[in-house]
Amino acid sequence: MSTKKKILNRVATVFFTVISFFWMFPILLIFYNSLKEETATGTSTIFKLPGKETFVGLEHYVEAINDQGMLSAFGYSFIISVTSVLLIIICCSMAGWFIVRVNNRWTKMFYYLCLFSMAVPFQMVMFTLSKTADTLHLDNPFNICIIYLGFGAGLAVFMFTGFVKSVPIEIEEAALIDGCNPLQTYTKVLLPILRPTIISTAILELMWVWNDYLLPQLVLDTNKYNTIPMVIQRFRGSYGHVAMGAMMASIMIDIIPIVIVYLICQKYIIKGVVSGAVKG
Amino acid sequence: MVGKSLKKWWPVFVLPTFIAFVIGFLWPFIWGIYLSFCRFSTVNDVEFVGFDNYKKLLDPVFNQNFGHAFWLTVLFAFLSTVLINVFGFLVALALTGKFKGVNTFRTVFFMPNLIGGIVLGYIWNTLVNGLLVSFGTHLTLKTSGVAGFWGLTTLLLWQQIGYMMIIYIAGLNNVSPDLIEAAKIDGANSWQTLIKVKLPMIMPSITICTFLTLTNGFKLFDQNLALTAGEPKKMTELLALNIYNTYYGRAGRVWMGLGQAKAVIFFILVVAIALIQLRFTTRRETQA
């Protein structure tokens, strides 16, 4: 490598290190302010690091959990995300396989309806969907996954049909000849082949469900159940004084698990984004 | 053969998804179109009024800033699409280089994407208000529509550059090294290689990224609600939030039908833009 190139590479590293710091700064800002006394988080003092007088430790975190119901919100967000993604993966991988292999007028129509649903903005169905959910008693964290299956089916069916098309049909034929019924063929042959697509789809759907605000806000019985985005939005929704400290602690309670999961599963997440985009 | 034996199993394989799809999308969608021709405040007092809601949208007494929100959204969506894709591509180009820390930088750039819109909105609300004060202005997001608009644009850039960067990096890595080598032998400099070889080869990535950013820009809701909530005086209210406020913001029988009519127009707009954009960029793809 020439010296000129070496210097250029060094400069690039320094440049991007600085940019990276600024890129992370909004999150760092919320983090160190969540450790400060609330009077020190006004707009004029927000950039000051916590000092001896202003540092309050995890006080705001305790406040967020005890007074704002962040713990139960975390639990509900978790239940909703896990059940919805599991249901989407199981049902849509089955449906995707069925659509590709049966391939008649009805499956094609369903496929195009799924594609269409991806383009429709949520505001179009927000009122009617919440009323439908009320009527069918889907307004609690345990049944809401059915709504998510219906609204998330578009992307998942699209991803799975895209992948199944590239799977050689001979493997499935061999399994059927060996006496497997379609359900056994699905669990024993298809599921292992679909693994990469399952991971990608699960990640994309998980990012959506975990962060979704308006759907659970309109569908869930808000007196009983709250998800994390709903609790955070409620801070300003209440009149007058906003509990800035507890709010920033709540934001960190939302972000920290996301960052941990991201750092562990980074490879899969990046792959998921790329394959989702290539097929989308 | 697979198809034939599978067909009988439709109640197991496709019915659950289909039922959920009808409950979660198809029925609400059709009902939503019907309700845009009705006056109602709950499901029990629906009265058919024909095109009355749509006509009212032209009347400033009833349309609640719809025109302003419409043009603001168009401006916002196109501006953010251009900026996100230009910066996303530049960052991708830089981070396909071979220098120390490239992987860490990619990780950092992608990170904001995983955070939800509501949370992003409040993070930037804090940051922008703090910056406005430190620069000695007397503005806040509550008083300045200009600050709100650019705050929202910056927020979206921060969130989505990383996502588009990942897609562009995948596209750039797929450009065959032979092709670049051949261009070099033919005497192309690195600028010419970029414009004449790399750019046409990643047209599929450009199609996808512009599609995603454009539709995301039009549909933006959470970030808008959390950052400015449309303040001051609805100056920063985008279409999705405008519809939401028309629907749930005021009591009275007239508003919900109006909101639903707006939603139908919004839906047609988003689908039309998506189709036009896909046709436009895929045509370039085949030429390349």
Coordinates of C-alpha atoms in Angstrom, one line a residue:
Chain A
M1 CA 0.0 0.0 0.0
S2 CA 1.3 3.4 -0.9
T3 CA 2.0 5.9 1.9
K4 CA -0.6 8.3 0.4
K5 CA -3.2 5.6 0.6
K6 CA -2.2 4.8 4.2
I7 CA -2.6 8.4 5.3
L8 CA -6.0 8.6 3.5
N9 CA -7.2 5.5 5.4
R10 CA -6.0 7.0 8.6
V11 CA -7.9 10.2 7.9
A12 CA -11.0 8.2 7.0
T13 CA -10.9 6.3 10.4
V14 CA -10.5 9.5 12.3
F15 CA -13.3 11.3 10.4
F16 CA -15.8 8.5 10.9
T17 CA -14.8 8.1 14.6
V18 CA -15.9 11.7 15.1
I19 CA -19.1 11.3 13.0
S20 CA -19.9 8.1 15.0
F21 CA -19.6 10.0 18.2
F22 CA -22.1 12.6 16.9
W23 CA -24.3 9.8 15.6
M24 CA -24.6 8.3 19.0
F25 CA -24.9 11.6 20.8
P26 CA -28.7 11.8 20.9
I27 CA -28.8 8.5 22.8
L28 CA -25.9 9.4 25.1
L29 CA -27.7 12.7 25.8
I30 CA -30.8 10.9 27.0
F31 CA -28.8 8.4 28.9
Y32 CA -26.8 10.9 31.0
N33 CA -29.8 13.1 31.5
S34 CA -31.8 10.2 32.9
L35 CA -29.2 10.1 35.7
K36 CA -29.6 13.8 36.6
E37 CA -31.9 15.6 38.9
E38 CA -35.1 16.8 37.1
T39 CA -34.4 20.5 37.7
A40 CA -31.1 20.0 35.8
T41 CA -32.7 18.7 32.6
G42 CA -34.3 22.0 31.4
T43 CA -33.4 23.2 27.9
S44 CA -30.6 25.4 29.1
T45 CA -28.8 22.8 31.2
I46 CA -29.5 19.7 29.1
F47 CA -26.0 19.4 27.6
K48 CA -24.3 19.6 31.0
L49 CA -22.9 16.2 32.2
P50 CA -24.2 15.1 35.6
G51 CA -22.2 16.6 38.4
K52 CA -22.0 16.1 42.2
E53 CA -25.1 18.1 42.9
T54 CA -27.2 16.9 40.0
F55 CA -26.4 13.2 39.9
V56 CA -29.3 11.1 41.3
G57 CA -28.3 7.6 40.2
L58 CA -31.2 5.3 39.2
E59 CA -33.9 7.3 41.0
H60 CA -35.8 8.0 37.8
Y61 CA -35.7 4.4 36.7
V62 CA -37.3 3.4 40.0
E63 CA -39.9 6.2 39.4
A64 CA -40.6 5.0 35.9
I65 CA -41.1 1.4 37.1
N66 CA -43.1 2.2 40.3
D67 CA -45.2 5.2 39.2
Q68 CA -45.5 4.9 35.4
G69 CA -46.0 1.2 35.1
M70 CA -43.0 0.6 32.9
L71 CA -42.5 -2.9 34.2
S72 CA -45.9 -4.1 33.2
A73 CA -45.6 -2.2 29.9
F74 CA -42.4 -4.0 29.3
G75 CA -44.1 -7.3 30.0
Y76 CA -47.1 -6.6 27.7
S77 CA -44.8 -5.4 24.9
F78 CA -42.8 -8.6 25.3
I79 CA -45.9 -10.9 25.3
I80 CA -47.4 -9.1 22.3
S81 CA -44.2 -9.2 20.3
V82 CA -43.3 -12.8 21.0
T83 CA -46.8 -14.3 20.4
S84 CA -47.4 -12.1 17.3
V85 CA -44.1 -13.0 15.6
L86 CA -44.4 -16.7 16.4
L87 CA -47.9 -16.7 15.0
I88 CA -46.9 -14.8 11.9
I89 CA -43.9 -17.1 11.2
I90 CA -45.9 -20.3 11.6
C91 CA -49.0 -19.3 9.8
C92 CA -47.4 -17.4 7.0
S93 CA -44.7 -19.9 6.2
M94 CA -47.4 -22.5 5.8
A95 CA -49.5 -20.1 3.7
G96 CA -46.5 -19.1 1.6
W97 CA -45.7 -22.7 0.8
F98 CA -49.3 -23.5 0.0
I99 CA -49.6 -20.4 -2.3
V100 CA -46.5 -21.4 -4.4
R101 CA -47.2 -25.1 -4.7
V102 CA -51.0 -25.0 -5.3
N103 CA -50.8 -22.0 -7.5
N104 CA -54.3 -21.6 -8.7
R105 CA -56.7 -18.6 -9.2
W106 CA -57.5 -18.4 -5.5
T107 CA -54.0 -18.5 -4.1
K108 CA -52.9 -15.9 -6.7
M109 CA -55.6 -13.6 -5.6
F110 CA -54.7 -14.0 -2.0
Y111 CA -51.1 -13.3 -2.8
Y112 CA -51.9 -10.1 -4.6
L113 CA -54.2 -9.0 -1.8
C114 CA -51.3 -9.5 0.6
L115 CA -49.0 -7.3 -1.6
F116 CA -51.7 -4.7 -1.8
S117 CA -52.1 -4.6 2.0
M118 CA -48.5 -3.6 2.4
A119 CA -49.1 -0.3 0.5
V120 CA -52.2 0.7 2.5
P121 CA -51.5 3.3 5.2
F122 CA -52.7 2.4 8.7
Q123 CA -55.0 5.5 9.0
M124 CA -57.2 3.9 6.3
V125 CA -58.2 1.1 8.6
M126 CA -57.5 2.5 12.1
F127 CA -61.1 3.1 13.1
T128 CA -62.7 0.1 11.5
L129 CA -59.9 -2.2 12.7
S130 CA -60.3 -1.1 16.3
K131 CA -64.1 -1.6 16.2
T132 CA -63.7 -5.0 14.6
A133 CA -61.2 -5.9 17.4
D134 CA -63.6 -4.8 20.1
T135 CA -66.4 -6.9 18.6
L136 CA -64.3 -10.0 18.4
H137 CA -62.6 -9.4 21.9
L138 CA -59.2 -9.1 20.4
D139 CA -58.5 -6.0 22.6
N140 CA -56.1 -7.7 25.1
P141 CA -52.4 -8.5 24.9
F142 CA -53.1 -12.2 24.4
N143 CA -55.4 -12.0 21.5
I144 CA -54.0 -9.0 19.7
C145 CA -51.6 -11.3 17.9
I146 CA -54.4 -12.2 15.6
I147 CA -54.7 -8.6 14.4
Y148 CA -50.9 -8.5 14.0
L149 CA -51.1 -11.7 12.0
G150 CA -53.7 -10.2 9.7
F151 CA -51.9 -6.9 9.2
G152 CA -48.4 -8.3 9.1
A153 CA -49.3 -11.2 6.7
G154 CA -48.4 -9.1 3.7
L155 CA -44.7 -8.8 4.3
A156 CA -44.3 -12.4 5.7
V157 CA -46.3 -14.1 2.9
F158 CA -44.2 -12.1 0.4
M159 CA -40.9 -13.1 2.0
F160 CA -41.9 -16.8 2.2
T161 CA -43.4 -17.2 -1.3
G162 CA -40.2 -15.5 -2.6
F163 CA -38.0 -18.1 -0.9
V164 CA -40.2 -21.2 -1.6
K165 CA -40.0 -20.4 -5.3
S166 CA -36.3 -21.1 -5.2
V167 CA -36.7 -24.4 -3.3
P168 CA -36.4 -27.4 -5.7
I169 CA -39.8 -29.3 -5.7
E170 CA -38.1 -32.7 -5.9
I171 CA -37.2 -32.7 -2.2
E172 CA -40.8 -32.3 -1.3
E173 CA -41.9 -35.0 -3.8
A174 CA -39.4 -37.4 -2.4
A175 CA -40.8 -36.8 1.1
L176 CA -44.3 -37.4 -0.1
I177 CA -43.3 -40.6 -1.9
D178 CA -41.7 -41.8 1.4
G179 CA -45.1 -41.6 3.0
C180 CA -45.0 -38.2 4.7
N181 CA -48.3 -36.3 4.7
P182 CA -48.1 -32.6 3.9
L183 CA -47.9 -31.5 7.5
Q184 CA -44.9 -33.8 8.1
T185 CA -43.3 -32.6 4.9
Y186 CA -43.7 -29.1 6.2
T187 CA -42.2 -29.7 9.6
K188 CA -39.5 -32.1 8.6
V189 CA -38.4 -30.9 5.2
L190 CA -39.6 -27.3 4.6
L191 CA -39.0 -25.7 8.0
P192 CA -35.2 -26.5 8.1
I193 CA -34.8 -25.2 4.5
L194 CA -36.7 -22.0 5.4
R195 CA -34.5 -21.2 8.4
P196 CA -32.7 -18.2 7.0
T197 CA -36.0 -16.6 5.8
I198 CA -37.7 -17.4 9.1
I199 CA -34.9 -15.5 10.9
S200 CA -35.0 -12.5 8.5
T201 CA -38.8 -12.3 8.6
A202 CA -39.0 -12.7 12.4
I203 CA -36.5 -9.8 12.8
L204 CA -38.4 -7.4 10.4
E205 CA -41.8 -8.2 12.1
L206 CA -40.3 -8.0 15.6
M207 CA -38.9 -4.5 14.9
W208 CA -42.3 -3.4 13.7
V209 CA -44.4 -5.0 16.5
W210 CA -42.1 -3.9 19.4
N211 CA -42.1 -0.3 18.3
D212 CA -45.7 0.0 17.1
Y213 CA -47.7 2.7 18.8
L214 CA -50.9 3.5 17.1
L215 CA -52.3 0.0 16.6
P216 CA -52.1 -1.1 20.2
Q217 CA -53.2 2.4 21.4
L218 CA -56.4 2.1 19.4
V219 CA -57.0 -1.6 19.8
L220 CA -56.0 -2.4 23.4
D221 CA -58.2 -1.6 26.4
T222 CA -55.9 1.3 27.5
N223 CA -57.2 1.4 31.1
K224 CA -55.8 -2.1 31.6
Y225 CA -53.0 -2.6 29.2
N226 CA -50.1 -0.4 28.0
T227 CA -47.1 -1.1 25.8
I228 CA -43.8 0.8 26.1
P229 CA -44.4 3.3 23.3
M230 CA -47.9 4.0 24.8
V231 CA -46.4 4.7 28.2
I232 CA -43.8 7.1 26.7
Q233 CA -46.4 8.9 24.7
R234 CA -48.6 9.3 27.8
F235 CA -45.9 11.4 29.5
R236 CA -46.8 14.3 27.3
G237 CA -50.4 13.4 26.9
S238 CA -51.0 14.2 30.6
Y239 CA -51.7 17.8 31.4
G240 CA -49.0 20.3 32.4
H241 CA -45.9 19.1 34.0
V242 CA -44.0 16.4 32.1
A243 CA -41.9 14.1 34.3
M244 CA -38.8 14.5 32.2
G245 CA -36.6 12.3 34.4
A246 CA -38.9 9.4 34.4
M247 CA -39.6 9.8 30.7
M248 CA -35.9 9.7 29.8
A249 CA -35.4 6.7 32.1
S250 CA -38.4 5.0 30.3
I251 CA -36.7 5.7 26.9
M252 CA -33.5 4.0 28.2
I253 CA -35.5 1.0 29.4
D254 CA -36.9 0.7 25.9
I255 CA -33.5 1.2 24.1
I256 CA -31.2 -0.9 26.3
P257 CA -32.7 -4.3 25.4
I258 CA -32.9 -3.3 21.8
V259 CA -29.2 -2.4 21.7
I260 CA -28.2 -5.6 23.5
V261 CA -30.2 -7.8 21.1
Y262 CA -28.8 -5.8 18.2
L263 CA -25.2 -6.3 19.3
I264 CA -25.8 -10.1 19.8
C265 CA -27.8 -10.7 16.6
Q266 CA -26.3 -8.1 14.4
K267 CA -25.3 -10.5 11.6
Y268 CA -28.9 -11.8 11.3
I269 CA -30.5 -8.3 11.5
I270 CA -28.3 -7.0 8.7
K271 CA -29.1 -10.1 6.6
G272 CA -32.8 -9.7 7.4
V273 CA -32.8 -6.1 6.2
V274 CA -30.9 -6.9 3.0
S275 CA -33.1 -9.9 2.1
G276 CA -36.2 -8.1 3.0
A277 CA -35.2 -5.3 0.7
V278 CA -34.1 -7.5 -2.2
K279 CA -37.4 -9.3 -2.2
G280 CA -39.4 -6.1 -1.5
Chain B
M1 CA -48.0 -33.8 -7.2
V2 CA -47.0 -31.7 -4.3
G3 CA -49.7 -29.2 -5.2
K4 CA -52.4 -31.9 -5.5
S5 CA -51.8 -33.5 -2.1
L6 CA -51.4 -30.1 -0.5
K7 CA -54.6 -28.7 -1.9
K8 CA -56.8 -30.9 0.4
W9 CA -55.0 -29.5 3.4
W10 CA -56.1 -25.9 2.8
P11 CA -57.9 -25.6 6.2
V12 CA -54.6 -26.2 7.9
F13 CA -52.2 -24.3 5.8
V14 CA -53.9 -21.3 4.4
L15 CA -57.1 -20.8 6.3
P16 CA -55.7 -19.4 9.6
T17 CA -53.7 -16.7 7.8
F18 CA -56.7 -15.9 5.5
I19 CA -59.1 -15.5 8.4
A20 CA -56.7 -13.2 10.3
F21 CA -56.1 -11.3 7.1
V22 CA -59.8 -10.7 6.7
I23 CA -60.2 -9.6 10.3
G24 CA -57.0 -7.5 10.4
F25 CA -57.1 -6.0 7.0
L26 CA -59.6 -6.9 4.3
W27 CA -62.8 -6.3 6.2
P28 CA -61.6 -3.1 7.9
F29 CA -60.4 -1.8 4.6
I30 CA -63.7 -2.4 2.7
W31 CA -65.7 -1.1 5.7
G32 CA -63.4 2.0 5.8
I33 CA -64.2 2.8 2.1
Y34 CA -67.9 2.5 2.8
L35 CA -67.7 4.8 5.9
S36 CA -66.0 7.5 3.9
F37 CA -69.4 8.0 2.3
C38 CA -71.2 8.2 5.7
R39 CA -71.7 10.4 8.7
F40 CA -71.1 8.7 12.0
S41 CA -69.6 9.0 15.5
T42 CA -69.9 5.4 16.6
V43 CA -70.7 2.3 14.6
N44 CA -74.4 2.5 15.7
D45 CA -75.3 5.9 14.1
V46 CA -74.0 5.5 10.6
E47 CA -75.9 7.5 8.0
F48 CA -75.1 7.3 4.3
V49 CA -74.4 10.8 2.8
G50 CA -72.9 10.0 -0.6
F51 CA -70.0 12.3 -1.6
D52 CA -70.8 14.9 1.0
N53 CA -67.6 14.2 3.0
Y54 CA -65.4 14.6 -0.1
K55 CA -67.2 17.8 -1.1
K56 CA -66.6 19.2 2.4
L57 CA -62.9 18.6 2.1
L58 CA -62.8 21.6 -0.4
D59 CA -64.5 23.8 2.2
P60 CA -62.0 25.5 4.6
V61 CA -64.5 25.5 7.4
F62 CA -64.4 21.7 7.5
N63 CA -61.2 20.5 5.9
Q64 CA -59.0 21.3 9.0
N65 CA -55.8 22.3 7.2
F66 CA -56.0 19.3 4.8
G67 CA -54.4 21.3 1.9
H68 CA -51.5 22.5 4.0
A69 CA -50.9 19.0 5.4
F70 CA -51.1 17.6 1.9
W71 CA -48.4 19.9 0.4
L72 CA -46.2 19.8 3.4
T73 CA -46.3 16.0 3.2
V74 CA -45.4 16.0 -0.5
L75 CA -42.5 18.4 0.2
F76 CA -41.3 16.5 3.2
A77 CA -41.5 13.1 1.5
F78 CA -39.5 14.2 -1.6
L79 CA -37.0 16.2 0.4
S80 CA -36.3 13.4 2.8
T81 CA -36.1 10.8 0.0
V82 CA -33.5 12.7 -1.8
L83 CA -31.4 13.5 1.3
I84 CA -31.6 10.0 2.8
N85 CA -30.6 8.4 -0.5
V86 CA -27.8 10.7 -1.3
F87 CA -26.2 10.5 2.2
G88 CA -27.0 6.8 2.5
F89 CA -25.2 6.1 -0.7
L90 CA -22.2 8.3 0.1
V91 CA -21.8 6.6 3.5
A92 CA -22.1 3.2 1.9
L93 CA -19.5 4.1 -0.7
A94 CA -17.1 5.3 2.1
L95 CA -17.8 2.3 4.3
T96 CA -17.1 -0.3 1.5
G97 CA -13.5 1.0 1.7
K98 CA -10.9 -0.9 3.6
F99 CA -9.8 1.1 6.6
K100 CA -9.8 0.5 10.3
G101 CA -13.1 0.4 12.1
V102 CA -15.4 0.1 9.0
N103 CA -17.6 -2.6 10.7
T104 CA -18.0 -0.6 13.9
F105 CA -19.0 2.5 11.9
R106 CA -21.6 0.4 10.0
T107 CA -23.0 -0.8 13.4
V108 CA -23.2 2.7 14.7
F109 CA -25.0 4.1 11.6
F110 CA -27.6 1.4 11.6
M111 CA -28.4 1.6 15.3
P112 CA -31.1 4.4 15.3
N113 CA -33.2 2.2 13.0
L114 CA -34.1 -0.2 15.7
I115 CA -35.7 2.5 17.9
G116 CA -39.4 3.2 17.5
G117 CA -40.9 6.4 16.1
I118 CA -42.4 7.6 19.4
V119 CA -39.1 7.2 21.3
L120 CA -37.1 8.8 18.4
G121 CA -39.5 11.7 18.5
Y122 CA -39.0 12.4 22.2
I123 CA -35.2 12.0 22.0
W124 CA -35.1 14.6 19.2
N125 CA -37.6 16.8 20.9
T126 CA -35.1 17.1 23.9
L127 CA -32.1 17.5 21.6
V128 CA -33.6 20.1 19.2
N129 CA -35.0 22.2 22.0
G130 CA -31.7 22.2 23.8
L131 CA -29.8 23.1 20.6
L132 CA -32.2 26.0 19.9
V133 CA -31.5 27.5 23.3
S134 CA -27.7 27.0 23.2
F135 CA -27.6 28.8 19.9
G136 CA -29.1 31.7 21.6
T137 CA -32.5 31.7 19.8
H138 CA -35.7 32.1 21.7
L139 CA -37.4 29.5 19.6
T140 CA -38.7 26.1 20.7
L141 CA -40.4 23.3 18.8
K142 CA -43.6 24.7 20.2
T143 CA -43.2 28.1 18.6
S144 CA -41.2 27.5 15.4
G145 CA -42.7 25.6 12.5
V146 CA -39.4 25.9 10.6
A147 CA -37.5 24.3 13.4
G148 CA -40.1 21.6 13.6
F149 CA -39.9 20.8 9.8
W150 CA -36.1 20.7 9.8
G151 CA -36.1 18.8 13.1
L152 CA -38.3 16.2 11.6
T153 CA -36.2 16.0 8.4
T154 CA -33.0 15.6 10.5
L155 CA -34.6 13.0 12.7
L156 CA -35.7 10.9 9.7
L157 CA -32.2 11.2 8.1
W158 CA -30.7 10.0 11.3
Q159 CA -33.0 7.1 11.5
Q160 CA -33.0 5.9 7.9
I161 CA -29.5 6.6 6.5
G162 CA -28.2 3.5 8.2
Y163 CA -30.9 1.3 6.8
M164 CA -30.4 2.5 3.2
M165 CA -26.6 2.3 3.7
I166 CA -27.0 -1.4 4.5
I167 CA -28.9 -2.0 1.2
Y168 CA -26.5 0.1 -0.8
I169 CA -23.5 -1.7 0.7
A170 CA -25.1 -5.1 -0.3
G171 CA -25.6 -3.7 -3.8
L172 CA -22.1 -2.3 -4.1
N173 CA -20.6 -5.6 -2.9
N174 CA -22.5 -7.4 -5.7
V175 CA -20.8 -5.4 -8.4
S176 CA -18.4 -7.8 -10.0
P177 CA -14.7 -6.8 -9.4
D178 CA -14.0 -8.0 -13.0
L179 CA -16.2 -5.2 -14.3
I180 CA -14.3 -2.6 -12.2
E181 CA -11.0 -4.0 -13.3
A182 CA -12.0 -3.9 -16.9
A183 CA -13.0 -0.2 -16.6
K184 CA -9.7 0.6 -15.0
I185 CA -7.8 -1.1 -17.8
D186 CA -9.8 0.9 -20.3
G187 CA -8.4 4.0 -18.5
A188 CA -11.4 5.0 -16.4
N189 CA -10.6 7.1 -13.3
S190 CA -12.4 6.3 -10.1
W191 CA -15.0 9.1 -10.7
Q192 CA -15.9 7.6 -14.1
T193 CA -16.0 4.1 -12.6
L194 CA -18.5 5.3 -10.1
I195 CA -20.8 7.0 -12.5
K196 CA -20.5 4.7 -15.5
V197 CA -20.1 1.3 -13.9
K198 CA -21.1 1.2 -10.2
L199 CA -24.1 3.5 -10.4
P200 CA -25.9 1.6 -13.3
M201 CA -25.1 -1.7 -11.6
I202 CA -26.8 -0.8 -8.4
M203 CA -30.0 0.6 -10.0
P204 CA -32.0 -2.2 -8.3
S205 CA -30.8 -1.0 -4.9
I206 CA -31.7 2.6 -5.8
T207 CA -35.2 1.5 -6.8
I208 CA -35.8 -0.3 -3.5
C209 CA -34.3 2.5 -1.4
T210 CA -36.2 5.3 -3.0
F211 CA -39.4 3.2 -2.8
L212 CA -38.9 2.6 0.9
T213 CA -38.0 6.2 1.8
L214 CA -40.7 7.7 -0.3
T215 CA -43.5 5.5 1.2
N216 CA -42.1 5.9 4.7
G217 CA -42.0 9.7 4.2
F218 CA -45.6 9.8 3.2
K219 CA -46.8 7.5 5.9
L220 CA -44.8 9.1 8.7
F221 CA -46.9 9.4 11.9
D222 CA -45.2 8.4 15.2
Q223 CA -42.2 10.7 14.8
N224 CA -44.4 13.6 13.8
L225 CA -46.7 13.0 16.8
A226 CA -43.9 12.8 19.3
L227 CA -41.6 15.5 18.0
T228 CA -44.0 18.4 17.3
A229 CA -47.5 17.0 17.5
G230 CA -48.2 19.4 14.6
E231 CA -47.3 22.5 16.7
P232 CA -47.2 25.5 16.3
K233 CA -50.8 25.9 15.0
K234 CA -50.7 22.7 12.9
M235 CA -47.8 24.1 10.8
T236 CA -45.8 20.9 11.1
E237 CA -48.8 18.5 10.8
L238 CA -48.3 15.9 8.1
L239 CA -51.1 14.0 6.4
A240 CA -51.2 11.0 8.7
L241 CA -51.4 13.1 11.8
N242 CA -53.9 15.4 10.2
I243 CA -56.2 12.4 9.5
Y244 CA -55.8 11.2 13.0
N245 CA -56.6 14.6 14.5
T246 CA -59.7 15.0 12.3
Y247 CA -60.8 11.6 13.4
Y248 CA -60.2 11.7 17.1
G249 CA -59.4 15.4 17.9
R250 CA -62.9 16.9 18.0
A251 CA -66.3 15.8 19.2
G252 CA -69.2 15.9 16.8
R253 CA -70.7 13.6 14.2
V254 CA -69.2 15.4 11.2
W255 CA -65.5 14.8 11.8
M256 CA -65.1 11.0 11.6
G257 CA -66.6 10.7 8.2
L258 CA -64.4 13.5 7.0
G259 CA -61.4 11.8 8.5
Q260 CA -62.2 8.6 6.7
A261 CA -62.6 10.4 3.4
K262 CA -59.2 12.0 3.9
A263 CA -57.8 8.5 4.7
V264 CA -59.2 7.2 1.4
I265 CA -57.5 10.1 -0.5
F266 CA -54.3 9.5 1.4
F267 CA -54.4 5.8 0.6
I268 CA -54.9 6.5 -3.2
L269 CA -52.1 9.0 -3.1
V270 CA -49.6 6.6 -1.4
V271 CA -50.5 3.7 -3.8
A272 CA -50.3 6.0 -6.9
I273 CA -46.9 7.5 -5.8
A274 CA -45.6 4.0 -5.1
L275 CA -46.7 2.7 -8.5
I276 CA -45.4 5.7 -10.5
Q277 CA -42.0 5.5 -8.7
L278 CA -41.6 1.8 -9.3
R279 CA -42.4 2.2 -12.9
F280 CA -40.1 5.1 -13.3
T281 CA -37.0 3.6 -11.7
T282 CA -37.5 0.0 -12.9
R283 CA -37.5 1.4 -16.5
R284 CA -34.0 2.8 -15.9
E285 CA -33.0 -0.5 -14.5
T286 CA -33.6 -2.4 -17.7
Q287 CA -31.8 0.2 -19.7
A288 CA -28.7 -0.1 -17.6

